[in-house]
Amino acid sequence: MNRTITGFSKLTKTEKINWLVDTYFTDATSAKSLLKQYWNEDNKLQQLHDEFIENTITNYYLPLGVAPNFLINDRVYAIPMAIEESSVVAAASKAAKFWYDRGGFKTEVISTEKIGQVHFMFSGESSKLEQFFKATKSTFIEDAQPLTKNMEKRGGGILDIKLVNKTQHIDNYYQLHATFETLDAMGANFINSCLEQFSKTLKREAQNFEIFSSEEKNIQVIMSILSNYVPNCLVRAEVSCNIEELTENQDISAQEFAEKFVQAVNIAEIEPYRAVTHNKGIMNGIDAVVLATGNDFRAVEAGVHAYASRTGQYSSLTHAKIEDGIFTFWMEIPLALGTVGGLTKLHPLVKLALELLGEPSAKELMQIVAVAGLAQNFAALRSLTTTGIQEGHMKMHLMNILNQFEATLEEKTKLIAHFKHNTVTHSAVVEAIDNLRH
Ligand code: MEV
């Protein structure tokens, strides 16, 4: 059977679906009805989703949860989280409540600089290129004026452009390395448009630069693109309290807990295998808020992990210490986020999420997202160093298993009560369902 097609994108949605289900599914009817089930009845809303991307055939839902009681710099937030993993929102809520009673989270935006680069080849004397750049630097900024004037009115724009010589790595390779302030916008379109203008200016001005030879005049631009590595777009989040205040669990003293917790962080600082999982837990919180607020979680992920390896070894994003009887746990993390542009005014649930957060500025959102990450890591390390992760995890996972076996409401009530006092494992749940049914 021919499984390829030309002109797929030109088909109507119904034609696309018909072709797909007939070509790839044994039970075309049920595949079709499932796709239809996730379709929005409201045509306008569905059209919005259809037009976000190409070839939309239905919608893919994720739960949108809320973790309330987050005290951040003395203001209370209920944080929206879009995520499928069962224990994440519960863990965030627990950590929020825990720190609410201990002064809350303290945060601070350290810097907000974004980066973009024009990568190009110049076969000539680098001193001549430096001379050229010195003479034309202001032209780059002037030529970009039509693009930057609105951003400048609001206090942002191009911060600087530098010529970088990379010929020790690749013959003839140079960069224009530009920095930007994009205020409440994530800034990808703004930065990429500026960079593409820089590349035009670069090629034009090189042609006109008299001391270049005819070969030198032919600068070859390879590409112009923003960088998702933003080590100078940094936010810090922190919690601290007296060690005695850390007690909650009767089985472990506050001192022992604090020490184990700090050791767990130390381990993630020096052991990459652990650091990756440790940071994954942080990203459980971060991605969920980034996604709920319509930001680009792939960009955030890529930038955060590059930052975690900035010393040459992948390491923990969070740090912890005990000093003079005070337990402190903190994180500094690069987050390029926007609260205007992109999906923010387009996706109705993103608008709702931003309203729930009190229409934050990008700087405020950076702080909220960082807190969600720190809280998630706190919750994970608290479980890992005390009860172990599976207790909480499996309790939350219980509902997934019950749904898998299509448990009725009555069965669910009975089994949830049963597993309040019994360890949840997949086989124990299956056995309990079986006992109940027979
Ligand atoms: C699971 O999604 C995240 C954890 O593995 C994080 C961690 O180990 O710190 C629990």
Short mmCIF file of C-alpha atoms in Angstrom, two decimals, residues 15-423:
data_model
loop_
_atom_site.label_atom_id
_atom_site.label_comp_id
_atom_site.label_asym_id
_atom_site.label_seq_id
_atom_site.Cartn_x
_atom_site.Cartn_y
_atom_site.Cartn_z
CA GLU A 15 -9.71 14.88 3.45
CA LYS A 16 -6.50 14.73 5.48
CA ILE A 17 -8.17 12.66 8.16
CA ASN A 18 -9.81 10.34 5.64
CA TRP A 19 -6.51 9.69 3.92
CA LEU A 20 -4.70 9.13 7.24
CA VAL A 21 -7.20 6.73 8.77
CA ASP A 22 -7.58 4.76 5.56
CA THR A 23 -3.82 4.50 5.07
CA TYR A 24 -2.49 3.94 8.58
CA PHE A 25 -5.28 2.50 10.76
CA THR A 26 -6.89 -0.92 10.84
CA ASP A 27 -9.99 0.48 12.54
CA ALA A 28 -10.54 3.67 10.58
CA THR A 29 -13.90 4.41 12.18
CA SER A 30 -12.67 4.48 15.76
CA ALA A 31 -9.53 6.44 14.84
CA LYS A 32 -11.74 8.98 13.12
CA SER A 33 -14.19 9.25 15.98
CA LEU A 34 -11.33 9.77 18.47
CA LEU A 35 -9.90 12.57 16.38
CA LYS A 36 -13.38 14.10 16.25
CA GLN A 37 -13.87 13.75 20.00
CA TYR A 38 -10.88 15.99 20.70
CA TRP A 39 -12.07 18.56 18.19
CA ASN A 40 -13.63 21.70 19.68
CA GLU A 41 -17.34 22.14 19.06
CA ASP A 42 -16.83 25.88 18.96
CA ASN A 43 -15.80 26.53 15.36
CA LYS A 44 -14.00 29.76 16.10
CA LEU A 45 -11.88 28.20 18.81
CA GLN A 46 -11.16 25.19 16.62
CA GLN A 47 -10.14 27.42 13.74
CA LEU A 48 -7.71 29.22 16.03
CA HIS A 49 -6.07 25.90 16.88
CA ASP A 50 -6.15 24.75 13.26
CA GLU A 51 -4.20 27.83 12.30
CA PHE A 52 -1.50 27.63 14.96
CA ILE A 53 0.30 25.02 12.86
CA GLU A 54 0.05 23.25 9.51
CA ASN A 55 -1.86 20.02 8.97
CA THR A 56 -3.87 20.17 12.21
CA ILE A 57 -6.08 17.10 12.46
CA THR A 58 -7.35 17.55 16.03
CA ASN A 59 -6.21 18.95 19.39
CA TYR A 60 -3.85 17.34 21.86
CA TYR A 61 -4.93 18.08 25.42
CA LEU A 62 -2.78 18.37 28.52
CA PRO A 63 -4.31 18.97 31.94
CA LEU A 64 -4.08 22.55 33.19
CA GLY A 65 -3.65 22.44 36.97
CA VAL A 66 -3.09 25.12 39.58
CA ALA A 67 -0.70 25.15 42.53
CA PRO A 68 -2.02 27.74 45.03
CA ASN A 69 -0.43 29.43 48.07
CA PHE A 70 2.85 30.49 46.50
CA LEU A 71 4.19 33.39 48.54
CA ILE A 72 6.74 35.21 46.36
CA ASN A 73 8.27 38.45 47.64
CA ASP A 74 5.29 38.81 50.01
CA ARG A 75 2.67 38.43 47.27
CA VAL A 76 0.49 35.33 46.96
CA TYR A 77 0.12 33.56 43.61
CA ALA A 78 -1.88 30.58 42.34
CA ILE A 79 0.42 29.20 39.65
CA PRO A 80 -1.02 27.60 36.49
CA MET A 81 0.75 24.43 35.32
CA ALA A 82 0.15 22.50 32.11
CA ILE A 83 1.61 19.02 32.60
CA GLU A 84 0.71 15.35 32.31
CA GLU A 85 2.93 13.91 35.09
CA SER A 86 0.67 12.91 37.97
CA SER A 87 2.62 14.11 41.00
CA VAL A 88 3.98 17.47 39.79
CA VAL A 89 1.14 19.84 40.73
CA ALA A 90 0.58 18.09 44.05
CA ALA A 91 4.30 18.38 44.87
CA ALA A 92 4.36 22.07 43.90
CA SER A 93 1.32 22.78 46.06
CA LYS A 94 2.87 20.99 49.02
CA ALA A 95 6.14 22.89 48.68
CA ALA A 96 4.24 26.17 48.29
CA LYS A 97 2.33 25.57 51.53
CA PHE A 98 5.48 24.45 53.35
CA TRP A 99 7.34 27.66 52.44
CA TYR A 100 4.26 29.86 52.89
CA ASP A 101 4.51 29.10 56.58
CA ARG A 102 8.24 29.92 56.58
CA GLY A 103 8.37 33.34 54.93
CA GLY A 104 7.85 32.30 51.32
CA PHE A 105 10.14 32.58 48.32
CA LYS A 106 12.46 35.52 47.71
CA THR A 107 13.33 36.27 44.09
CA GLU A 108 15.30 38.77 42.08
CA VAL A 109 15.91 39.34 38.37
CA ILE A 110 19.67 39.67 37.94
CA SER A 111 19.82 40.54 34.23
CA THR A 112 17.62 40.53 31.10
CA GLU A 113 20.02 40.55 28.17
CA LYS A 114 19.17 38.53 25.03
CA ILE A 115 21.65 37.47 22.36
CA GLY A 116 21.74 37.02 18.59
CA GLN A 117 24.50 36.36 16.10
CA VAL A 118 25.29 36.81 12.43
CA HIS A 119 27.68 34.02 11.45
CA PHE A 120 29.82 34.88 8.42
CA MET A 121 32.94 34.06 6.45
CA PHE A 122 35.60 36.63 5.61
CA SER A 123 38.72 35.56 3.77
CA GLY A 124 41.18 38.33 4.40
CA GLU A 125 43.20 40.08 7.05
CA SER A 126 41.34 40.22 10.35
CA SER A 127 42.84 43.62 11.15
CA LYS A 128 41.13 45.01 8.04
CA LEU A 129 37.82 43.50 9.13
CA GLU A 130 38.24 45.10 12.56
CA GLN A 131 38.86 48.44 10.88
CA PHE A 132 35.76 47.92 8.75
CA PHE A 133 33.62 47.09 11.78
CA LYS A 134 34.85 50.14 13.67
CA ALA A 135 33.94 52.36 10.73
CA THR A 136 30.51 50.82 10.10
CA LYS A 137 29.22 49.82 13.57
CA SER A 138 26.90 52.83 13.82
CA THR A 139 25.47 52.07 10.35
CA PHE A 140 24.27 48.66 11.61
CA ILE A 141 22.34 50.38 14.38
CA GLU A 142 20.99 53.12 12.05
CA ASP A 143 19.85 50.65 9.39
CA ALA A 144 17.93 48.70 12.03
CA GLN A 145 16.15 51.86 13.26
CA PRO A 146 12.82 51.15 11.53
CA LEU A 147 12.77 47.83 13.38
CA THR A 148 13.98 49.12 16.73
CA LYS A 149 12.24 52.48 17.13
CA ASN A 150 9.12 51.15 18.88
CA MET A 151 11.14 48.96 21.21
CA GLU A 152 13.43 51.94 21.93
CA LYS A 153 10.46 54.14 22.83
CA ARG A 154 9.62 51.63 25.54
CA GLY A 155 13.22 51.50 26.79
CA GLY A 156 14.57 48.46 24.93
CA GLY A 157 16.44 47.83 21.71
CA ILE A 158 19.93 46.88 20.62
CA LEU A 159 22.40 47.06 23.50
CA ASP A 160 25.63 46.40 21.62
CA ILE A 161 27.19 44.67 18.62
CA LYS A 162 30.63 43.12 18.74
CA LEU A 163 32.82 41.59 16.08
CA VAL A 164 34.08 38.17 17.21
CA ASN A 165 36.98 36.37 15.56
CA LYS A 166 36.41 32.60 15.50
CA THR A 167 39.10 31.73 12.99
CA GLN A 168 41.00 29.61 15.53
CA HIS A 169 38.06 27.14 15.31
CA ILE A 170 36.99 27.42 11.67
CA ASP A 171 38.99 29.13 8.91
CA ASN A 172 37.60 32.57 7.97
CA TYR A 173 34.74 32.33 10.50
CA TYR A 174 33.59 35.53 12.28
CA GLN A 175 30.45 36.66 14.07
CA LEU A 176 28.53 39.80 14.77
CA HIS A 177 27.53 39.09 18.35
CA ALA A 178 24.64 41.37 19.30
CA THR A 179 22.91 41.90 22.63
CA PHE A 180 19.34 43.12 23.05
CA GLU A 181 16.84 44.28 25.65
CA THR A 182 13.38 43.11 24.62
CA LEU A 183 11.40 44.11 27.75
CA ASP A 184 8.16 42.12 28.06
CA ALA A 185 8.60 40.29 24.76
CA MET A 186 10.54 37.05 24.49
CA GLY A 187 11.92 38.89 21.47
CA ALA A 188 12.67 36.09 18.99
CA ASN A 189 11.05 37.87 16.02
CA PHE A 190 12.48 41.23 16.97
CA ILE A 191 16.00 39.84 17.35
CA ASN A 192 15.90 37.73 14.18
CA SER A 193 14.61 40.68 12.14
CA CYS A 194 17.42 42.91 13.48
CA LEU A 195 19.99 40.22 12.71
CA GLU A 196 18.77 39.77 9.16
CA GLN A 197 19.05 43.53 8.70
CA PHE A 198 22.61 43.41 10.13
CA SER A 199 23.53 40.76 7.57
CA LYS A 200 22.24 42.97 4.72
CA THR A 201 24.18 45.95 6.06
CA LEU A 202 27.26 43.79 6.45
CA LYS A 203 27.22 42.63 2.84
CA ARG A 204 26.39 46.07 1.43
CA GLU A 205 28.95 47.98 3.48
CA ALA A 206 31.68 45.43 2.73
CA GLN A 207 31.13 45.99 -0.98
CA ASN A 208 31.65 49.73 -0.42
CA PHE A 209 34.66 49.49 1.88
CA GLU A 210 37.53 50.80 -0.16
CA ILE A 211 40.49 49.16 1.53
CA PHE A 212 38.98 45.65 1.09
CA SER A 213 40.30 43.68 -1.89
CA SER A 214 37.63 42.42 -4.28
CA GLU A 215 37.77 39.01 -2.54
CA GLU A 216 37.44 40.58 0.89
CA LYS A 217 34.42 42.55 -0.26
CA ASN A 218 32.53 39.30 -0.81
CA ILE A 219 31.56 38.49 2.75
CA GLN A 220 29.52 35.31 2.90
CA VAL A 221 26.78 35.29 5.55
CA ILE A 222 26.10 31.75 6.69
CA MET A 223 23.13 32.50 8.95
CA SER A 224 21.57 35.07 11.26
CA ILE A 225 19.73 33.78 14.34
CA LEU A 226 19.09 34.50 17.98
CA SER A 227 20.74 32.34 20.62
CA ASN A 228 18.62 30.43 23.11
CA TYR A 229 21.64 30.43 25.41
CA VAL A 230 20.97 33.47 27.58
CA PRO A 231 23.40 33.34 30.53
CA ASN A 232 22.83 37.07 31.08
CA CYS A 233 19.05 36.79 31.30
CA LEU A 234 19.16 35.46 34.84
CA VAL A 235 16.75 35.15 37.73
CA ARG A 236 17.42 34.03 41.29
CA ALA A 237 14.95 32.30 43.61
CA GLU A 238 15.64 31.41 47.23
CA VAL A 239 14.08 30.02 50.38
CA SER A 240 15.58 29.95 53.84
CA CYS A 241 14.61 29.25 57.43
CA ASN A 242 16.02 28.22 60.79
CA ILE A 243 16.90 24.54 60.71
CA GLU A 244 14.42 23.76 63.54
CA GLU A 245 11.60 24.99 61.33
CA LEU A 246 12.28 22.22 58.83
CA THR A 247 10.69 19.54 61.03
CA GLU A 248 7.54 17.96 59.67
CA ASN A 249 8.41 14.33 59.51
CA GLN A 250 8.56 12.56 62.88
CA ASP A 251 10.97 9.93 61.56
CA ILE A 252 13.84 12.32 60.92
CA SER A 253 15.16 15.26 62.94
CA ALA A 254 15.30 18.71 61.35
CA GLN A 255 19.11 18.70 61.57
CA GLU A 256 19.43 15.30 59.92
CA PHE A 257 16.96 16.28 57.21
CA ALA A 258 18.79 19.54 56.47
CA GLU A 259 22.12 17.73 56.27
CA LYS A 260 20.77 14.97 54.02
CA PHE A 261 19.13 17.58 51.81
CA VAL A 262 22.36 19.55 51.41
CA GLN A 263 24.26 16.33 50.63
CA ALA A 264 21.68 15.45 47.98
CA VAL A 265 22.30 18.82 46.33
CA ASN A 266 26.08 18.41 46.69
CA ILE A 267 25.81 15.06 44.90
CA ALA A 268 23.91 16.67 42.01
CA GLU A 269 26.61 19.36 41.85
CA ILE A 270 29.41 16.88 41.19
CA GLU A 271 27.69 13.85 39.60
CA PRO A 272 26.25 14.39 36.10
CA TYR A 273 24.10 11.23 36.18
CA ARG A 274 22.31 12.57 39.23
CA ALA A 275 22.41 16.19 38.04
CA VAL A 276 20.39 15.39 34.92
CA THR A 277 17.56 13.81 36.94
CA HIS A 278 17.80 16.49 39.62
CA ASN A 279 17.46 19.19 36.94
CA LYS A 280 14.72 17.23 35.19
CA GLY A 281 12.71 17.56 38.39
CA ILE A 282 13.30 21.34 38.33
CA MET A 283 12.12 21.44 34.72
CA ASN A 284 8.92 19.60 35.74
CA GLY A 285 7.93 22.83 37.47
CA ILE A 286 9.47 25.23 34.99
CA ASP A 287 8.13 23.70 31.77
CA ALA A 288 4.63 23.39 33.20
CA VAL A 289 4.40 27.13 33.89
CA VAL A 290 6.26 28.07 30.71
CA LEU A 291 3.76 26.02 28.71
CA ALA A 292 0.70 27.32 30.57
CA THR A 293 1.82 30.90 29.92
CA GLY A 294 2.35 30.29 26.19
CA ASN A 295 6.14 30.48 26.24
CA ASP A 296 8.62 28.40 24.27
CA PHE A 297 9.59 25.51 26.56
CA ARG A 298 12.08 24.09 24.03
CA ALA A 299 14.01 27.35 24.06
CA VAL A 300 13.95 27.43 27.85
CA GLU A 301 15.05 23.76 28.10
CA ALA A 302 17.95 24.22 25.66
CA GLY A 303 19.16 27.38 27.40
CA VAL A 304 18.83 25.99 30.91
CA HIS A 305 20.78 22.80 30.19
CA ALA A 306 23.53 24.74 28.42
CA TYR A 307 23.74 26.92 31.53
CA ALA A 308 23.93 23.82 33.73
CA SER A 309 27.07 22.82 31.75
CA ARG A 310 28.71 26.23 31.64
CA THR A 311 31.76 25.13 33.65
CA GLY A 312 32.40 22.26 31.24
CA GLN A 313 30.65 19.71 33.45
CA TYR A 314 26.89 19.29 33.65
CA SER A 315 25.84 20.18 37.18
CA SER A 316 22.95 20.98 39.51
CA LEU A 317 21.03 24.19 38.90
CA THR A 318 20.15 24.49 42.59
CA HIS A 319 22.41 24.92 45.61
CA ALA A 320 21.91 24.50 49.34
CA LYS A 321 23.81 25.30 52.51
CA ILE A 322 23.53 25.34 56.28
CA GLU A 323 25.20 28.33 57.91
CA ASP A 324 24.79 29.52 61.51
CA GLY A 325 21.73 27.32 61.96
CA ILE A 326 20.05 28.68 58.82
CA PHE A 327 19.09 26.41 55.94
CA THR A 328 19.24 28.16 52.54
CA PHE A 329 18.22 26.67 49.21
CA TRP A 330 18.52 28.66 45.98
CA MET A 331 18.83 28.65 42.23
CA GLU A 332 20.00 31.02 39.53
CA ILE A 333 18.63 30.19 36.13
CA PRO A 334 18.49 31.79 32.66
CA LEU A 335 14.90 32.33 31.46
CA ALA A 336 14.01 34.25 28.31
CA LEU A 337 10.25 34.69 28.66
CA GLY A 338 7.59 36.96 27.26
CA THR A 339 4.22 38.18 28.46
CA VAL A 340 3.39 40.05 25.25
CA GLY A 341 3.50 38.80 21.67
CA GLY A 342 3.61 35.16 20.58
CA LEU A 343 0.73 33.08 21.93
CA THR A 344 0.06 35.42 24.84
CA LYS A 345 -2.84 37.32 23.29
CA LEU A 346 -3.90 34.49 21.01
CA HIS A 347 -4.45 31.34 23.05
CA PRO A 348 -7.48 31.82 25.32
CA LEU A 349 -6.04 29.61 28.08
CA VAL A 350 -2.71 31.43 27.97
CA LYS A 351 -4.61 34.69 28.44
CA LEU A 352 -6.42 33.11 31.37
CA ALA A 353 -3.17 31.85 32.89
CA LEU A 354 -1.61 35.32 32.64
CA GLU A 355 -4.69 36.91 34.19
CA LEU A 356 -4.53 34.36 37.03
CA LEU A 357 -0.96 35.52 37.64
CA GLY A 358 -2.09 39.18 37.69
CA GLU A 359 -0.84 40.09 34.16
CA PRO A 360 2.83 39.83 35.10
CA SER A 361 5.66 41.61 33.29
CA ALA A 362 8.26 39.32 31.73
CA LYS A 363 10.52 40.00 34.73
CA GLU A 364 7.78 38.99 37.16
CA LEU A 365 7.06 35.86 35.14
CA MET A 366 10.77 34.94 35.24
CA GLN A 367 10.53 35.03 39.04
CA ILE A 368 7.32 32.98 39.20
CA VAL A 369 8.71 30.34 36.85
CA ALA A 370 11.99 30.11 38.77
CA VAL A 371 10.02 29.62 41.99
CA ALA A 372 8.01 26.79 40.40
CA GLY A 373 11.32 25.11 39.54
CA LEU A 374 12.85 25.60 42.98
CA ALA A 375 9.66 24.40 44.71
CA GLN A 376 9.56 21.29 42.54
CA ASN A 377 13.18 20.47 43.36
CA PHE A 378 12.53 21.03 47.06
CA ALA A 379 9.55 18.66 46.97
CA ALA A 380 11.51 15.99 45.07
CA LEU A 381 14.54 16.16 47.37
CA ARG A 382 12.33 16.15 50.46
CA SER A 383 10.71 12.91 49.33
CA LEU A 384 13.94 11.37 48.07
CA THR A 385 15.82 12.00 51.32
CA THR A 386 12.96 10.85 53.58
CA THR A 387 10.18 8.50 52.43
CA GLY A 388 11.53 7.83 48.94
CA ILE A 389 9.86 9.08 45.78
CA GLN A 390 7.58 6.13 45.06
CA GLU A 391 5.21 6.62 47.99
CA GLY A 392 3.87 9.95 46.74
CA HIS A 393 4.38 9.09 43.11
CA MET A 394 2.41 5.86 43.21
CA LYS A 395 -0.39 7.44 45.26
CA MET A 396 -0.85 9.92 42.41
CA HIS A 397 -0.34 7.22 39.82
CA LEU A 398 -3.10 5.13 41.42
CA MET A 399 -5.74 7.09 39.51
CA ASN A 400 -3.96 6.39 36.19
CA ILE A 401 -4.01 2.65 36.91
CA LEU A 402 -7.67 2.77 37.97
CA ASN A 403 -8.54 4.61 34.76
CA GLN A 404 -6.57 2.10 32.74
CA PHE A 405 -8.86 -0.61 34.17
CA GLU A 406 -11.93 1.58 33.62
CA ALA A 407 -12.82 1.53 37.32
CA THR A 408 -16.25 2.93 38.13
CA LEU A 409 -16.72 5.83 40.54
CA GLU A 410 -17.73 3.39 43.28
CA GLU A 411 -14.69 1.17 42.66
CA LYS A 412 -12.42 4.22 42.69
CA THR A 413 -13.79 5.43 46.05
CA LYS A 414 -13.28 2.00 47.62
CA LEU A 415 -9.81 1.49 46.18
CA ILE A 416 -8.57 4.98 47.06
CA ALA A 417 -9.70 4.31 50.65
CA HIS A 418 -7.95 0.92 50.58
CA PHE A 419 -4.67 2.39 49.32
CA LYS A 420 -4.62 5.08 51.99
CA HIS A 421 -3.22 2.34 54.25
CA ASN A 422 -1.56 0.04 51.72
CA THR A 423 1.44 0.42 49.45
#
